[in-house]
Coordinates of C-alpha atoms and ligand atoms in Angstrom, one line a residue:
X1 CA 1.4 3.1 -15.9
X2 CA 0.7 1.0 -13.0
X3 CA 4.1 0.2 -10.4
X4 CA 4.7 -2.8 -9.6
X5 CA 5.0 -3.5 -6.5
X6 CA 5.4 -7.1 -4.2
X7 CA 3.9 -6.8 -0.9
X8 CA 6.1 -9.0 1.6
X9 CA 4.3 -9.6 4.9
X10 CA 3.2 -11.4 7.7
X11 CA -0.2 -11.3 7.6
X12 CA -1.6 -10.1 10.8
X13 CA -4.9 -8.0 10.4
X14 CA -2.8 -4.6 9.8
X15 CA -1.0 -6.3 7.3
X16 CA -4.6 -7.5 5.3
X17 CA -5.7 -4.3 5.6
X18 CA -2.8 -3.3 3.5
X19 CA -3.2 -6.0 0.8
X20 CA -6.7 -5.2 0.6
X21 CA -5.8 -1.3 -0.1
X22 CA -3.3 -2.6 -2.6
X23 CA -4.6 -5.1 -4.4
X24 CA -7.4 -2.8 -5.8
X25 CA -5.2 0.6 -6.2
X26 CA -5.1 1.5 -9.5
X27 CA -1.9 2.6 -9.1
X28 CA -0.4 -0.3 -8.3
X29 CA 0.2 -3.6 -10.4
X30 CA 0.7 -6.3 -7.4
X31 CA 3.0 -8.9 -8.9
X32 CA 3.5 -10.8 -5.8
X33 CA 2.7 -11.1 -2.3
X34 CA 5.3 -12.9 -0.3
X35 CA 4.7 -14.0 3.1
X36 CA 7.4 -13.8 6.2
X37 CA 7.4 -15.7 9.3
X38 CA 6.6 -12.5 12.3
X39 CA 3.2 -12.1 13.8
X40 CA 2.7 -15.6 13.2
X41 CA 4.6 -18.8 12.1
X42 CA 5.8 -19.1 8.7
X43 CA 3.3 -21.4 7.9
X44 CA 0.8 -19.7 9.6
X45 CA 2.0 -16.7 7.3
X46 CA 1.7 -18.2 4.0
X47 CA -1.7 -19.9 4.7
X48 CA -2.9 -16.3 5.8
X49 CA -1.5 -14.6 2.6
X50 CA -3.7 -17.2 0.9
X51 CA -6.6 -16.8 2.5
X52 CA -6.5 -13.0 2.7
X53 CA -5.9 -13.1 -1.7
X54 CA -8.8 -15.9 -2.2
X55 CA -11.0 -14.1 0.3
X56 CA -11.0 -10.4 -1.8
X57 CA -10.6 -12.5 -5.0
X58 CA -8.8 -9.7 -6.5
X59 CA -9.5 -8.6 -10.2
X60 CA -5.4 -9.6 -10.9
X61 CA -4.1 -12.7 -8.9
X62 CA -0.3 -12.0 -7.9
X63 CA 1.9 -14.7 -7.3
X64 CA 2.2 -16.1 -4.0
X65 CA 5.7 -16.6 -2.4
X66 CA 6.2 -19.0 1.0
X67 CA 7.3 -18.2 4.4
X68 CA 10.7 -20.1 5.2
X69 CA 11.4 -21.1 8.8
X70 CA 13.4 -18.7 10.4
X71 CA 16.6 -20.8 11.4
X72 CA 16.7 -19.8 15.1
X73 CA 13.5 -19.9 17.0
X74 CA 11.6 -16.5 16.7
X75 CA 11.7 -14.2 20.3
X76 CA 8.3 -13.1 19.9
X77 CA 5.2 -12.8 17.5
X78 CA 1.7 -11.0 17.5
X79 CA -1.1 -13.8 18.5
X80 CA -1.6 -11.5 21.2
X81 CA -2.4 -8.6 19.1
X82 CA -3.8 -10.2 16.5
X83 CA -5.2 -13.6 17.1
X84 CA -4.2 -17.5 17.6
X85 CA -4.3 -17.5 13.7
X86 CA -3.1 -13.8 13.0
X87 CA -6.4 -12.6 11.3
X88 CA -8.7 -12.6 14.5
X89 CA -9.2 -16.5 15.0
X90 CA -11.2 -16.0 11.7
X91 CA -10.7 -19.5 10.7
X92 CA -10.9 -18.7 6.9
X93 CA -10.4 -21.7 4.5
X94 CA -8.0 -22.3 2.0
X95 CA -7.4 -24.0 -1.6
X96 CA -4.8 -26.4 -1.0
X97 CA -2.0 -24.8 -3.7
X98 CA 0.7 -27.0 -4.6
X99 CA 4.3 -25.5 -5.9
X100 CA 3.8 -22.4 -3.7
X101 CA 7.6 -21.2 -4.3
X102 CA 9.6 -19.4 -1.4
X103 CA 9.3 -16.0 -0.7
X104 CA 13.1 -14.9 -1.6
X105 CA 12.4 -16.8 -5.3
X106 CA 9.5 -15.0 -6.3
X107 CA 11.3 -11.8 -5.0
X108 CA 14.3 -12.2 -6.9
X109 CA 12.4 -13.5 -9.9
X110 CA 10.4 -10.9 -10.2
X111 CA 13.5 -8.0 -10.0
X112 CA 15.1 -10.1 -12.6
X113 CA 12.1 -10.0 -14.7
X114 CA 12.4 -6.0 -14.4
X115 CA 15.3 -4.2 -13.0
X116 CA 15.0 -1.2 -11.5
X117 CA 11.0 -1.2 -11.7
X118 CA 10.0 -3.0 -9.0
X119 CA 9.2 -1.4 -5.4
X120 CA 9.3 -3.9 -2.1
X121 CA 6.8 -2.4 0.6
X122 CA 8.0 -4.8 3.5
X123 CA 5.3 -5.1 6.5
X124 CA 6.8 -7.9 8.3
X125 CA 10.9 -9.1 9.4
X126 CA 13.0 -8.8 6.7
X127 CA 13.7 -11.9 6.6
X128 CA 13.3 -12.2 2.9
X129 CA 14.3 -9.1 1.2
X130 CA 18.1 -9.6 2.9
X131 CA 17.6 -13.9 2.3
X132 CA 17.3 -12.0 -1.4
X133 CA 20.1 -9.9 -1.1
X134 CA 22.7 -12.5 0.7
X135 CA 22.5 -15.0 -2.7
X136 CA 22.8 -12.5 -5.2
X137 CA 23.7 -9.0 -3.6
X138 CA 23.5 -7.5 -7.2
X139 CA 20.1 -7.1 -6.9
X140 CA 20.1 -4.7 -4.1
X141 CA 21.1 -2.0 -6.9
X142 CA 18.5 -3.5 -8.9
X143 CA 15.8 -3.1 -6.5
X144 CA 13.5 -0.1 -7.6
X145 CA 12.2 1.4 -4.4
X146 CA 12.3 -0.5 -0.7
X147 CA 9.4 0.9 1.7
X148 CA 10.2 -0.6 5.3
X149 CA 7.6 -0.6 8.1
X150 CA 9.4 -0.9 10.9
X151 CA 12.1 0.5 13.8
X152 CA 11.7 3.5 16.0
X153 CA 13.4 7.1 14.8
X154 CA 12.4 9.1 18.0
X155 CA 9.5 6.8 20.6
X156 CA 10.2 3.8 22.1
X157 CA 9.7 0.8 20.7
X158 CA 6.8 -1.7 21.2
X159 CA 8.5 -5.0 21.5
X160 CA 11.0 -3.5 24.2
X161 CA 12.0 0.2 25.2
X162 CA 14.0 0.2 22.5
X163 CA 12.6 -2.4 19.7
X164 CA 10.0 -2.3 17.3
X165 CA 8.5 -5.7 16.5
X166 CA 9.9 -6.3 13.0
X167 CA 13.4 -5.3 13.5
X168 CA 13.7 -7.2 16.7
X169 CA 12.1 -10.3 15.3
X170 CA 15.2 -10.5 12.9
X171 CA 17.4 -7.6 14.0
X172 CA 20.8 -9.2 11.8
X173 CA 18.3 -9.3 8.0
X174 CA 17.2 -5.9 9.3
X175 CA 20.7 -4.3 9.7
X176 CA 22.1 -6.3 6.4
X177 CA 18.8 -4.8 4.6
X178 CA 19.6 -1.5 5.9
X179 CA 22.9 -1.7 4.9
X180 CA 22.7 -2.4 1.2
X181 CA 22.6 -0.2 -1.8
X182 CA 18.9 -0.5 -2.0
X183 CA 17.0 3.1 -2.4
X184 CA 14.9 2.5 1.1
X185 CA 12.5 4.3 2.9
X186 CA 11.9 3.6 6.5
X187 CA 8.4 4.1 7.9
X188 CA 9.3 3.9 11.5
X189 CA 6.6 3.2 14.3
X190 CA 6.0 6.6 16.0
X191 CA 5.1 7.5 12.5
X192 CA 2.6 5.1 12.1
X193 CA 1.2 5.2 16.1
X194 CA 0.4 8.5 15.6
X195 CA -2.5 7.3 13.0
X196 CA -5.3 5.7 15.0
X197 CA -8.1 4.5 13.2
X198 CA -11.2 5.0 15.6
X199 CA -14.3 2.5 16.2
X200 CA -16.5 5.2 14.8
X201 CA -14.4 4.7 11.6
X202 CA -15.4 1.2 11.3
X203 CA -19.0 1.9 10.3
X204 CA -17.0 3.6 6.9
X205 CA -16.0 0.4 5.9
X206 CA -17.4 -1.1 2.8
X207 CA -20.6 -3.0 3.2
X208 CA -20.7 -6.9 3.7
X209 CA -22.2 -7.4 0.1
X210 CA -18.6 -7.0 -1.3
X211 CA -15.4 -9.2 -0.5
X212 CA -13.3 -7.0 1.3
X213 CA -15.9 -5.0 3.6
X214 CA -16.7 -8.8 4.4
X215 CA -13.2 -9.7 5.1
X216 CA -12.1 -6.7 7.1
X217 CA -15.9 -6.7 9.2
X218 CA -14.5 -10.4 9.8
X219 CA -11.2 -9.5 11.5
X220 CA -10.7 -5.9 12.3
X221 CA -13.0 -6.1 15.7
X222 CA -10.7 -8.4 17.3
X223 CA -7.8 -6.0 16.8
X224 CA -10.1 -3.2 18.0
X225 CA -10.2 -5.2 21.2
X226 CA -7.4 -6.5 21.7
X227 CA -6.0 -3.0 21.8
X228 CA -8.1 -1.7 24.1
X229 CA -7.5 -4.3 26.3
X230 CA -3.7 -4.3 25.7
X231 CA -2.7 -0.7 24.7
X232 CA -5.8 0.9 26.4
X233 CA -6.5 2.7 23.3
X234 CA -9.8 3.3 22.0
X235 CA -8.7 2.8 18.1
X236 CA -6.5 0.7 16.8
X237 CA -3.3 1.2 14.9
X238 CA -2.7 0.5 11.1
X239 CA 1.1 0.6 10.8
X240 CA 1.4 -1.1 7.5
X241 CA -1.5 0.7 5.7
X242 CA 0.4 3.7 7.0
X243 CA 3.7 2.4 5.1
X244 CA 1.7 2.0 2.3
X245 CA 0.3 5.2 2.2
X246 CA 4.1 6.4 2.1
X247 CA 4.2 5.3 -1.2
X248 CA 0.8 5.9 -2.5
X249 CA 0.1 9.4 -1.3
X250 CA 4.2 10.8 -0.8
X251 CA 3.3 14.7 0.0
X252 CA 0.9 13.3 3.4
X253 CA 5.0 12.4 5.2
X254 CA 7.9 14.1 5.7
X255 CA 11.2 12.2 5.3
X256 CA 14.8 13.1 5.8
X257 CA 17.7 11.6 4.7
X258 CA 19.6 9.9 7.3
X259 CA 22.5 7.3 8.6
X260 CA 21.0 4.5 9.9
X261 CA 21.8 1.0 11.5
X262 CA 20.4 -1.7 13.8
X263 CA 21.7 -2.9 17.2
X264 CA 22.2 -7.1 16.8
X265 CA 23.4 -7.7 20.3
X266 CA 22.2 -5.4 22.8
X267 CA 21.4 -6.7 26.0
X268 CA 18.8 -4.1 26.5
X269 CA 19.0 -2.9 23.0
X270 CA 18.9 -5.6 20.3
X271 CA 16.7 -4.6 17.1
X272 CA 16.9 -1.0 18.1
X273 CA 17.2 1.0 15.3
X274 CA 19.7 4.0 15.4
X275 CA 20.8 6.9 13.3
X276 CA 24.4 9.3 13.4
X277 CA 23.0 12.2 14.6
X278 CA 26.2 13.5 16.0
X279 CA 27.3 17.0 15.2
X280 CA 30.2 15.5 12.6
X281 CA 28.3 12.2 11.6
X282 CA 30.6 9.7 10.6
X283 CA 28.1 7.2 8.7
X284 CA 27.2 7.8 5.4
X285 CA 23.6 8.2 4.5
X286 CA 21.7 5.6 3.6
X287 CA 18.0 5.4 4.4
X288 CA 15.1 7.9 3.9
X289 CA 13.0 8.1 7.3
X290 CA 9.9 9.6 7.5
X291 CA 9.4 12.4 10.4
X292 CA 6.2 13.7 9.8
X293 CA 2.8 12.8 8.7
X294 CA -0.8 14.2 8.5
X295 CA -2.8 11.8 10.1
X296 CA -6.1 12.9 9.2
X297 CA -5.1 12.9 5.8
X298 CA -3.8 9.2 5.9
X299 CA -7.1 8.0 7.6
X300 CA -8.4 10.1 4.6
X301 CA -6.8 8.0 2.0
X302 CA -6.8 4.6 3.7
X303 CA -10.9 4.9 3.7
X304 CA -11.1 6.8 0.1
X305 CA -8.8 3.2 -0.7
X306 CA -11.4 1.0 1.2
X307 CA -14.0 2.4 -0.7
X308 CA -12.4 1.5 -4.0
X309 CA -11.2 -1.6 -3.1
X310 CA -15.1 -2.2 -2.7
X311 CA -16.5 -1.0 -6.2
Ligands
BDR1 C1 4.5 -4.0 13.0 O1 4.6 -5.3 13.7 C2 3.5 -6.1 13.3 O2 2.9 -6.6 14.4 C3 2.5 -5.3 12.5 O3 1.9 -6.1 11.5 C4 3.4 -4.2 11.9 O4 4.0 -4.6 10.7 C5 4.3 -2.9 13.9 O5 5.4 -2.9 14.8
CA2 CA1 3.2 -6.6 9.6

């Protein structure tokens, strides 16, 4: 049987590459995609979930969650990275859809509706999942699986030296996430860096006769150059397809079982992630982290999951 699974993210292009994948894996059932205020604004965010679902048109529509304003003022997001609009300045038109309920409602709906069966794979702030968790912390426990892109384990971060972007966009949900009961796994960023998806690899992609070859021909070249001029890197990263393929394809990572928190006022250090690693730790374990992964085999699956998503 199919998991069921809600995507919450904040669509940037990584993020649509990893609804795309999703959305057509047979091994998922996509009940909801939520969207979360990060790369761009909330709004921004939920009008890009949209887009991204009626673009692909997928066989099963999944319920569509808003993006809340943050309460303070968000330090930082992605246009840089990934366009004025988040998905390459693509401009894409959308349905206007009345009703659209808030992201932490359609998440806590949908564990209510099935305890213990649902897995979160979170590719933006989280924001939502610990909005979720504040009104009715029973449903940590009741959460199946929680897959978290985001923090560093061992590299620097790419926000500051210490910071990844989604745990520094909202370091306090991140460290009240972290510290639940959920089951979590973290995918952290010098896991995901070291998969590079190269320009040669966009020719792979599925042709423009089908609606997510068209979509991701549409914004993928604006990340490929925004990273070159930005990272000098001649590829571009897919962090949250990475996360994804945490879940989809377990035996390509390597995860150990660690004591984890976030830093929520560091001067230099805020939204750092960081794990008890002393010879006696003293916090308890709470977080899988993944150490290890086989790059080529990720880039492997991610295009094997392209090609589906385009039959
Ligand atoms: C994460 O930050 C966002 O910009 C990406 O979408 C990804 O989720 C990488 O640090
Ligand atoms: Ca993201």
């Amino acid at each position: 049987m199919a998991r069921k699974v809600i995507l919450d993210v904040d669509p940037g292009i990584d993020d649509a590459v990893a609804v795309a994948l999703a959305l057509f894996d047979p091994r998922l059932e996509v009940v909801a995609i939520t969207a979360v205020a990060g790369n761009v604004s909330a709004e921004q965010a939920t009008r890009n979930v949209q887009a991204i679902v009626e673009q692909i048109d997928p066989p099963r529509l999944p319920r569509i969650g808003a993006a809340v304003r943050p309460e303070r003022d968000p330090l930082v997001d992605a246009r840089h990275v990934y366009g004025a609009d988040g998905l390459g300045n693509s401009d894409f038109p959308v349905a206007e859809l009345h009703h659209l309920h808030p992201s932490d409602k359609v998440i806590t709906d949908e564990i209510r509706q099935a305890p213990d069966s649902v897995t979160i794979v979170a590719l933006g702030p989280l924001t939502n999942i610990a909005t979720v968790f504040r009104r009715d912390p029973s449903l940590a426990e009741q959460v199946g699986q929680l897959v978290i892109m985001g923090g560093t384990y061992r590299g620097p971060g790419n926000i500051t030296p210490a910071a990844e972007f989604n745990i520094y966009c909202d370091p306090v949900a991140a460290r009240e996430v972290f510290r639940s009961k959920t089951t979590k796994t973290l995918i952290p960023l010098d896991i995901t860096s070291q998969v590079v998806m190269t320009f040669d690899l966009l020719d792979q992609l599925p042709d423009e006769s089908t609606s997510v070859g068209r979509l991701l021909r549409r914004i993928l070249p604006y990340s490929f150059r925004a990273h070159r001029q930005l990272f000098g890197l001649e590829g571009a990263y897919l962090h949250d397809p990475v996360a994804l393929m945490a879940l989809l394809e377990p035996a390509l990572f390597e995860t150990e079982r660690m004591a984890g928190d976030v830093e929520v006022q560091g001067e230099i250090t805020l939204g750092a992630t960081v794990f008890d690693h002393r010879p006696a730790p003293q916090w308890r374990p709470n977080i899988d982290v993944a150490t290890s992964v086989d790059s080529a085999g990720v880039i492997a699956a991610i295009l094997r999951g392209l090609k589906q998503a385009a039959q």
